Amino acid sequence: MEATVSYSQNIMDDEYEKFIRRMNPPRVVIDNESCKNATVIQVDSANKHGILLEVVQVLTDLNLTITKAYICSDGGWFMDVFNVTNQEGNKITEEPILDYIMKSLGPDSCFASSMRRSVGVTTGMNHTSIELIGSDRPGLLSEVSAVLTNLRCNVVNAEVWTHNTRAAAIMQVTDDENGGAVSDLERLTMVKKLLCNVLRGSNKSRDAKTLVSHGVTHTERRLHQLMFADRDYERAMGDGSDDKERPNVNVVNWQDKDYSVVTIRCKDRPKLLFDTICTMTDMQYVVFHGNVDTEGPEAYQEYCIRHIDGSPVKSDAERQRVIQCLEAAIERRVSEGLKLELCTTDRVGLLSDVTRIFRENSLTVTRAEVTTRAGKALNTFYVSDSSGYPVDAKIIESVRQTIGQTILRVKGNPEELNPVQQESPTRFLFGGLFKSRSFCNFGLVRSYS
């Protein structure tokens, strides 16, 4: 009975949203004249919980930089102004991008009616999506990749975050036999079982979770949700992190207006606004007014918020939780370690082979982005020394010699790394170098049959 009532209520709510949308369609104005160094995008729409995140997500997914933002959503109307540039710091002049913004946020968009159910969720059947959350440790990505390779799963896209001793990943895999989604239920069950064992490791006090589904989620949004649900914002006892390096987050109540005011000061970086808005939305807070300024090395964000039930922050414990969660949201994407970029022909087992080489050279992956386009693997890894020392340039050169110096490049290295003569990486490209090594030697899995 309750399920029927809930279903009927959802239908009524959707019809009401459609009615409001027809009466008050979103309006988008893109202005390249009024500001000399940025494109100004103004979005007006009927207000609802989550709409701010959706707008920011559209702009962020286009790799646009939001240098300033003014937010107002008091009452039943949502009005935002964003100053945006491309990654080179220039105005947005490309017609395809401008058209996409208009179609995604304007009258013909569909984000308003689907906002409450999910944000950034689409479906597809050309791959299988695997969500992972568990204890972080050196070599974890290598072990996960080895399990998937042994079970004939090819990783075509993946993103891995680590924070506060926890690791989360979303990996899109295909069946290496047909290039499509993995449909064998027995194999999927084995994937979940073995990956849970790997993620749990020796830490029996914290859960490890693996979810397998056919479809696509908005990867970064989902990673925030996974780590937030895993309570990665709770710092371990005796955490030695330097307070000076942590974001400056403050929450106070504005009694006259019945708001809580959140202020954030931290080093600016790409997608910072998305990360903070995403977390406040997940915590069921509504931004009524906001001001964002990221012109310069430091970003400043100020928000007037209330909980979705209409109340400001009620207690000191709640205030501390908001602060901790926003700190975690900012820190999750911070790129610690040396940046390595790999570009080569994709093949089954490539990720497993590369990360195994990292592990054998005492390098741990702190963050990773794995992408496959037109048969090419375009991967970015942030690596650090497993013992906590600065990464040794000689170790990096040894790794590059093994993989191929034209295949693996160093980005942002504080020291100049001199090229070293090496053998052709042909064997690495085709995987022959590793065929003699059994994954069973790692103690991970037995051959699947």
Coordinates of C-alpha atoms in Angstrom, one line a residue:
M1 CA 0.0 0.0 0.0
E2 CA 2.8 2.4 1.0
A3 CA 4.6 1.6 -2.2
T4 CA 1.5 2.4 -4.3
V5 CA 1.0 5.7 -2.5
S6 CA 4.7 6.6 -3.0
Y7 CA 4.5 5.7 -6.7
S8 CA 1.4 7.8 -7.2
Q9 CA 3.0 10.7 -5.4
N10 CA 6.0 10.5 -7.7
I11 CA 3.7 10.7 -10.7
M12 CA 1.9 13.7 -9.3
D13 CA 5.2 15.4 -8.5
D14 CA 6.5 14.8 -12.0
E15 CA 3.3 16.2 -13.6
Y16 CA 3.5 19.2 -11.3
E17 CA 7.2 19.7 -12.4
K18 CA 6.2 19.5 -16.0
F19 CA 3.4 22.1 -15.5
I20 CA 5.8 24.5 -13.7
R21 CA 8.3 24.0 -16.5
R22 CA 5.8 24.8 -19.2
M23 CA 4.7 27.9 -17.4
N24 CA 8.2 29.0 -16.5
P25 CA 10.7 27.5 -19.0
P26 CA 14.4 28.0 -18.2
R27 CA 16.1 31.0 -19.7
V28 CA 19.8 31.0 -20.6
V29 CA 21.7 34.1 -21.7
I30 CA 25.3 33.8 -23.0
D31 CA 27.2 37.1 -23.1
N32 CA 30.6 37.5 -24.6
E33 CA 30.6 41.3 -24.5
S34 CA 30.1 42.6 -21.0
C35 CA 33.2 41.0 -19.4
K36 CA 36.6 41.4 -21.1
N37 CA 38.2 38.2 -19.9
A38 CA 35.3 35.7 -19.5
T39 CA 32.0 34.5 -21.0
V40 CA 29.1 35.4 -18.8
I41 CA 26.3 32.7 -18.6
Q42 CA 23.1 33.6 -16.8
V43 CA 20.6 30.9 -16.0
D44 CA 17.0 31.6 -14.8
S45 CA 14.6 28.8 -14.0
A46 CA 11.9 27.5 -11.6
N47 CA 13.7 26.5 -8.4
K48 CA 14.1 23.0 -7.0
H49 CA 16.6 21.1 -4.9
G50 CA 19.6 20.1 -6.9
I51 CA 19.3 22.5 -9.8
L52 CA 22.4 24.3 -8.9
L53 CA 24.5 21.1 -9.0
E54 CA 23.0 20.2 -12.4
V55 CA 24.0 23.6 -13.9
V56 CA 27.5 23.5 -12.4
Q57 CA 27.9 19.9 -13.6
V58 CA 27.0 20.8 -17.2
L59 CA 29.7 23.5 -17.2
T60 CA 32.3 21.4 -15.4
D61 CA 31.8 18.4 -17.8
L62 CA 32.7 20.7 -20.7
N63 CA 36.1 21.4 -18.9
L64 CA 35.2 25.0 -18.4
T65 CA 36.7 27.0 -15.6
I66 CA 34.2 29.0 -13.4
T67 CA 36.1 32.1 -12.3
K68 CA 33.2 33.8 -10.6
A69 CA 29.6 32.9 -9.7
Y70 CA 26.7 34.7 -8.1
I71 CA 23.9 32.4 -6.8
C72 CA 20.3 33.3 -5.8
S73 CA 17.5 30.9 -5.3
D74 CA 15.3 32.5 -2.6
G75 CA 11.6 31.7 -3.2
G76 CA 10.5 29.8 -6.2
W77 CA 13.0 31.1 -8.7
F78 CA 16.6 30.2 -9.4
M79 CA 18.9 32.9 -10.8
D80 CA 22.6 32.3 -11.3
V81 CA 25.4 34.1 -13.1
F82 CA 28.7 32.3 -14.0
N83 CA 31.9 33.8 -15.5
V84 CA 33.6 31.0 -17.4
T85 CA 36.7 30.5 -19.5
N86 CA 38.2 27.6 -21.4
Q87 CA 41.3 25.8 -20.0
E88 CA 43.5 28.3 -21.7
G89 CA 41.8 31.2 -19.9
N90 CA 40.0 32.5 -22.9
K91 CA 36.3 33.2 -23.6
I92 CA 34.1 30.5 -25.0
T93 CA 33.5 31.3 -28.7
E94 CA 33.1 27.8 -30.2
E95 CA 29.6 27.5 -31.6
P96 CA 29.2 23.8 -30.8
I97 CA 30.0 24.4 -27.1
L98 CA 27.7 27.4 -26.9
D99 CA 24.9 25.5 -28.6
Y100 CA 25.4 22.6 -26.2
I101 CA 25.1 24.9 -23.2
M102 CA 21.9 26.4 -24.5
K103 CA 20.4 23.0 -25.2
S104 CA 21.5 21.5 -21.9
L105 CA 20.3 24.3 -19.7
G106 CA 17.7 26.1 -21.8
P107 CA 14.0 25.5 -22.5
D108 CA 14.6 22.3 -24.5
S109 CA 16.6 20.7 -21.7
C110 CA 15.3 17.9 -19.5
F111 CA 17.3 18.3 -16.3
A112 CA 14.6 20.0 -14.3
S113 CA 12.1 17.1 -14.4
S114 CA 14.7 14.4 -13.6
M115 CA 16.6 16.3 -10.9
R116 CA 15.1 14.7 -7.8
R117 CA 15.5 11.1 -9.0
S118 CA 19.1 11.3 -10.0
V119 CA 21.8 13.7 -11.1
G120 CA 23.9 12.9 -14.1
V121 CA 22.7 9.3 -14.6
T122 CA 22.5 7.8 -18.1
T123 CA 22.1 4.3 -19.3
G124 CA 24.0 2.2 -21.8
M125 CA 24.6 -1.5 -22.5
N126 CA 28.1 -1.5 -24.2
H127 CA 30.0 -2.1 -20.9
T128 CA 29.6 -3.2 -17.3
S129 CA 30.1 -0.6 -14.6
I130 CA 31.9 -1.7 -11.4
E131 CA 31.9 0.5 -8.3
L132 CA 34.5 -0.2 -5.6
I133 CA 35.1 1.1 -2.1
G134 CA 37.6 -0.3 0.4
S135 CA 40.8 0.2 2.3
D136 CA 43.6 1.9 0.5
R137 CA 47.1 0.4 0.4
P138 CA 50.1 0.3 -2.0
G139 CA 49.5 -1.9 -5.0
L140 CA 45.7 -2.0 -4.6
L141 CA 45.0 -0.9 -8.2
S142 CA 47.5 -3.5 -9.5
E143 CA 45.7 -6.3 -7.6
V144 CA 42.2 -5.1 -8.7
S145 CA 43.4 -4.9 -12.4
A146 CA 45.0 -8.3 -12.2
V147 CA 41.7 -9.9 -10.9
L148 CA 39.8 -8.3 -13.8
T149 CA 42.3 -9.4 -16.4
N150 CA 42.3 -12.9 -15.1
L151 CA 38.5 -13.0 -15.4
R152 CA 38.7 -11.8 -19.0
C153 CA 37.4 -8.3 -18.3
N154 CA 39.0 -5.4 -20.2
V155 CA 39.1 -2.0 -18.4
V156 CA 38.1 0.6 -21.0
N157 CA 37.5 3.6 -18.6
A158 CA 38.2 4.1 -14.9
E159 CA 38.6 6.7 -12.3
V160 CA 40.3 6.0 -8.9
W161 CA 40.3 8.3 -5.9
T162 CA 42.1 7.8 -2.5
H163 CA 41.5 9.8 0.6
N164 CA 42.1 9.3 4.3
T165 CA 43.1 5.6 4.1
R166 CA 40.1 4.8 1.8
A167 CA 40.0 4.1 -1.9
A168 CA 37.0 4.3 -4.3
A169 CA 36.9 3.5 -8.0
I170 CA 34.4 3.3 -10.9
M171 CA 35.6 1.0 -13.6
Q172 CA 33.9 0.4 -16.9
V173 CA 34.8 -3.1 -18.3
T174 CA 34.0 -5.1 -21.4
D175 CA 34.1 -8.8 -22.1
D176 CA 37.4 -9.4 -24.0
E177 CA 35.7 -12.0 -26.2
N178 CA 33.0 -9.8 -27.7
G179 CA 33.8 -6.3 -26.7
G180 CA 30.4 -5.8 -25.0
A181 CA 29.1 -5.8 -21.5
V182 CA 29.9 -8.9 -19.3
S183 CA 26.7 -10.9 -19.3
D184 CA 27.8 -14.2 -17.6
L185 CA 26.2 -14.1 -14.2
E186 CA 28.6 -16.7 -12.8
R187 CA 31.6 -14.6 -13.9
L188 CA 30.0 -11.4 -12.4
T189 CA 29.5 -13.1 -9.1
M190 CA 33.1 -14.2 -9.1
V191 CA 34.2 -10.6 -10.0
K192 CA 32.3 -9.2 -7.0
K193 CA 33.6 -11.9 -4.6
L194 CA 37.3 -11.6 -5.5
L195 CA 37.3 -7.8 -5.7
C196 CA 35.7 -7.6 -2.2
N197 CA 38.5 -9.8 -0.9
V198 CA 41.1 -7.6 -2.5
L199 CA 39.5 -4.4 -1.2
R200 CA 39.1 -5.7 2.3
G201 CA 42.8 -6.7 2.5
S202 CA 43.8 -7.2 6.2
N203 CA 41.4 -4.5 7.5
K204 CA 38.5 -6.4 8.8
S205 CA 37.1 -3.5 10.8
R206 CA 36.0 -1.5 7.7
D207 CA 33.6 -2.7 5.0
A208 CA 34.6 -3.3 1.4
K209 CA 31.9 -3.0 -1.2
T210 CA 31.6 -4.0 -4.9
L211 CA 28.6 -3.2 -7.0
V212 CA 28.2 -4.4 -10.6
S213 CA 25.7 -2.9 -13.0
H214 CA 25.0 -2.5 -16.7
G215 CA 25.0 1.2 -17.5
V216 CA 26.8 4.5 -16.9
T217 CA 26.8 6.8 -13.9
H218 CA 28.3 10.3 -13.7
T219 CA 31.6 9.1 -12.5
E220 CA 32.8 12.0 -10.4
R221 CA 29.4 12.5 -8.8
R222 CA 29.2 8.9 -7.9
L223 CA 32.7 8.8 -6.5
H224 CA 31.7 11.6 -4.1
Q225 CA 28.6 9.7 -3.1
L226 CA 30.6 6.5 -2.5
M227 CA 33.3 8.2 -0.3
F228 CA 30.7 10.3 1.5
A229 CA 28.6 7.1 2.3
D230 CA 31.9 5.4 3.4
R231 CA 32.5 8.3 5.9
D232 CA 36.0 9.0 4.5
Y233 CA 35.6 12.5 6.1
E234 CA 36.2 10.9 9.6
R235 CA 40.0 11.3 10.2
A236 CA 41.8 8.5 11.9
M237 CA 43.1 9.1 15.4
G238 CA 46.5 10.6 15.4
D239 CA 46.2 11.9 11.8
G240 CA 49.4 13.8 11.3
S241 CA 48.1 16.0 8.4
D242 CA 49.3 19.6 8.6
D243 CA 46.4 21.9 9.5
K244 CA 48.0 24.6 7.4
E245 CA 47.6 22.5 4.3
R246 CA 43.9 21.8 4.9
P247 CA 41.1 23.9 3.4
N248 CA 39.9 26.7 5.6
V249 CA 36.2 25.9 6.1
N250 CA 34.0 27.9 8.5
V251 CA 30.3 27.6 9.3
V252 CA 28.4 30.2 11.4
N253 CA 24.7 30.9 11.8
W254 CA 23.2 34.2 10.6
Q255 CA 20.4 34.5 13.2
D256 CA 18.6 37.5 11.6
K257 CA 18.1 35.7 8.3
D258 CA 17.8 32.1 9.7
Y259 CA 20.7 31.0 7.4
S260 CA 23.9 29.2 8.1
V261 CA 26.8 30.9 6.3
V262 CA 29.6 28.6 4.9
T263 CA 32.9 30.2 3.9
I264 CA 35.6 28.3 2.1
R265 CA 39.2 29.4 1.4
C266 CA 41.6 27.1 -0.3
K267 CA 44.0 26.7 -3.1
D268 CA 42.1 26.9 -6.4
R269 CA 42.0 24.0 -8.8
P270 CA 39.8 22.6 -11.6
K271 CA 36.3 21.4 -10.6
L272 CA 36.5 22.8 -7.1
L273 CA 33.0 24.4 -7.3
F274 CA 31.5 21.1 -8.5
D275 CA 33.0 19.2 -5.6
T276 CA 31.7 21.5 -2.9
I277 CA 28.2 21.9 -4.4
C278 CA 28.0 18.1 -4.9
T279 CA 28.7 17.4 -1.3
M280 CA 26.3 20.0 0.1
T281 CA 23.6 18.6 -2.2
D282 CA 24.3 15.0 -1.0
M283 CA 24.1 16.3 2.6
Q284 CA 20.6 17.7 1.8
Y285 CA 21.5 21.4 2.1
V286 CA 20.1 24.1 -0.1
V287 CA 22.2 27.0 -1.3
F288 CA 20.0 30.2 -1.2
H289 CA 22.7 32.7 -1.9
G290 CA 26.3 32.3 -2.9
N291 CA 29.4 34.1 -4.1
V292 CA 32.4 32.4 -5.7
D293 CA 35.6 34.1 -6.7
T294 CA 38.6 32.1 -8.0
E295 CA 40.6 34.8 -9.8
G296 CA 44.0 34.2 -8.3
P297 CA 45.8 31.2 -6.7
E298 CA 43.2 31.1 -3.8
A299 CA 39.5 30.3 -4.2
Y300 CA 36.9 31.9 -2.1
Q301 CA 33.4 30.5 -1.8
E302 CA 30.6 31.8 0.5
Y303 CA 27.1 30.3 0.8
C304 CA 23.9 30.9 2.7
I305 CA 22.4 27.5 3.3
R306 CA 19.6 25.7 5.1
H307 CA 18.9 22.1 5.4
I308 CA 16.2 20.8 3.0
D309 CA 13.8 20.8 5.9
G310 CA 14.2 24.6 6.2
S311 CA 16.4 24.7 9.2
P312 CA 19.9 26.2 9.6
V313 CA 22.7 24.2 11.2
K314 CA 21.3 23.2 14.6
S315 CA 24.2 22.1 16.7
D316 CA 28.0 22.2 17.0
A317 CA 28.2 18.5 16.1
E318 CA 26.3 19.3 12.9
R319 CA 28.6 22.3 12.2
Q320 CA 31.7 20.1 12.6
R321 CA 30.2 17.5 10.3
V322 CA 29.6 20.1 7.6
I323 CA 33.2 21.3 7.9
Q324 CA 34.6 17.8 7.8
C325 CA 32.6 16.8 4.8
L326 CA 33.5 19.9 2.8
E327 CA 37.2 19.4 3.7
A328 CA 37.0 15.9 2.4
A329 CA 35.2 16.9 -0.8
I330 CA 38.0 19.4 -1.5
E331 CA 40.8 17.0 -0.7
R332 CA 39.6 13.9 -2.6
R333 CA 40.5 15.3 -6.0
V334 CA 43.8 16.9 -4.8
S335 CA 46.5 15.4 -7.0
E336 CA 49.3 14.2 -4.7
G337 CA 52.3 12.7 -6.3
L338 CA 54.1 12.7 -9.6
K339 CA 51.9 12.9 -12.7
L340 CA 52.5 10.2 -15.3
E341 CA 50.7 10.1 -18.7
L342 CA 50.5 6.9 -20.7
C343 CA 49.4 6.9 -24.3
T344 CA 49.5 3.6 -26.3
T345 CA 47.5 1.1 -28.2
D346 CA 44.9 -0.4 -25.9
R347 CA 44.9 -4.1 -25.2
V348 CA 43.5 -6.5 -22.6
G349 CA 45.6 -6.5 -19.5
L350 CA 47.3 -3.2 -20.2
L351 CA 46.2 -1.5 -16.9
S352 CA 47.2 -4.6 -15.0
D353 CA 50.7 -4.7 -16.6
V354 CA 51.4 -1.0 -16.0
T355 CA 50.2 -0.9 -12.4
R356 CA 52.2 -4.1 -11.7
I357 CA 55.4 -2.4 -12.9
F358 CA 54.5 0.6 -10.6
R359 CA 54.1 -1.8 -7.7
E360 CA 57.3 -3.7 -8.3
N361 CA 59.1 -0.4 -8.3
S362 CA 57.6 0.7 -4.9
L363 CA 55.3 3.3 -6.5
T364 CA 51.7 3.6 -5.2
V365 CA 48.9 5.2 -7.2
T366 CA 47.1 8.0 -5.4
R367 CA 44.7 8.9 -8.2
A368 CA 44.1 7.6 -11.7
E369 CA 42.1 8.4 -14.8
V370 CA 41.8 5.7 -17.5
T371 CA 40.3 6.4 -20.9
T372 CA 40.1 4.5 -24.1
R373 CA 39.4 6.3 -27.4
A374 CA 39.4 4.8 -30.8
G375 CA 41.6 1.9 -29.7
K376 CA 44.1 4.2 -27.9
A377 CA 44.6 4.0 -24.1
L378 CA 45.0 7.5 -22.6
N379 CA 45.8 7.1 -18.9
T380 CA 46.9 9.5 -16.2
F381 CA 48.4 8.3 -13.0
Y382 CA 49.5 10.2 -9.9
V383 CA 52.2 8.1 -8.1
S384 CA 54.1 8.5 -4.9
D385 CA 56.8 6.4 -3.1
S386 CA 55.2 3.6 -1.1
S387 CA 57.4 4.5 1.9
G388 CA 56.4 8.1 1.9
Y389 CA 59.7 9.4 0.6
P390 CA 60.0 11.7 -2.5
V391 CA 59.9 9.7 -5.8
D392 CA 63.4 8.8 -6.9
A393 CA 64.1 10.0 -10.5
K394 CA 66.1 6.9 -11.2
I395 CA 63.1 4.7 -10.4
I396 CA 60.9 6.7 -12.7
E397 CA 63.5 6.3 -15.5
S398 CA 63.6 2.6 -14.9
V399 CA 59.8 2.4 -15.1
R400 CA 59.8 4.4 -18.3
Q401 CA 62.5 2.1 -19.8
T402 CA 60.4 -0.9 -19.1
I403 CA 57.2 0.6 -20.5
G404 CA 58.7 2.8 -23.1
Q405 CA 59.7 6.4 -22.8
T406 CA 57.5 7.6 -25.7
I407 CA 54.6 5.7 -24.1
L408 CA 54.9 6.9 -20.5
R409 CA 55.7 10.6 -20.0
V410 CA 56.4 12.6 -16.8
K411 CA 54.4 15.7 -16.2
G412 CA 55.2 18.3 -13.6
N413 CA 58.3 16.7 -12.4
P414 CA 60.4 19.0 -10.1
E415 CA 63.6 17.5 -11.5
E416 CA 64.7 17.2 -15.1
L417 CA 64.7 13.6 -16.0
N418 CA 67.3 12.8 -18.6
P419 CA 66.3 10.5 -21.5
V420 CA 67.8 7.0 -21.3
Q421 CA 68.4 4.8 -24.3
Q422 CA 66.2 1.7 -24.2
E423 CA 65.0 -1.3 -26.1
S424 CA 62.0 -1.1 -28.3
P425 CA 58.8 -1.4 -26.3
T426 CA 57.1 -3.7 -28.9
R427 CA 56.9 -6.6 -26.5
F428 CA 55.2 -4.4 -23.9
L429 CA 52.6 -3.1 -26.4
F430 CA 51.5 -6.7 -27.3
G431 CA 51.8 -8.1 -23.8
G432 CA 54.4 -10.7 -24.6
L433 CA 56.7 -9.5 -21.9
F434 CA 54.3 -10.6 -19.2
K435 CA 52.9 -13.9 -20.6
S436 CA 55.3 -15.9 -18.6
R437 CA 54.1 -14.4 -15.3
S438 CA 51.0 -16.0 -13.8
F439 CA 48.6 -13.9 -11.8
C440 CA 48.5 -16.8 -9.4
N441 CA 51.9 -15.8 -8.2
F442 CA 50.4 -12.8 -6.6
G443 CA 48.1 -15.0 -4.5
L444 CA 45.1 -13.2 -5.8
V445 CA 43.0 -15.7 -7.8
R446 CA 42.9 -19.0 -9.4
S447 CA 42.3 -19.5 -13.1
Y448 CA 38.6 -19.0 -13.9
S449 CA 36.9 -21.6 -15.9

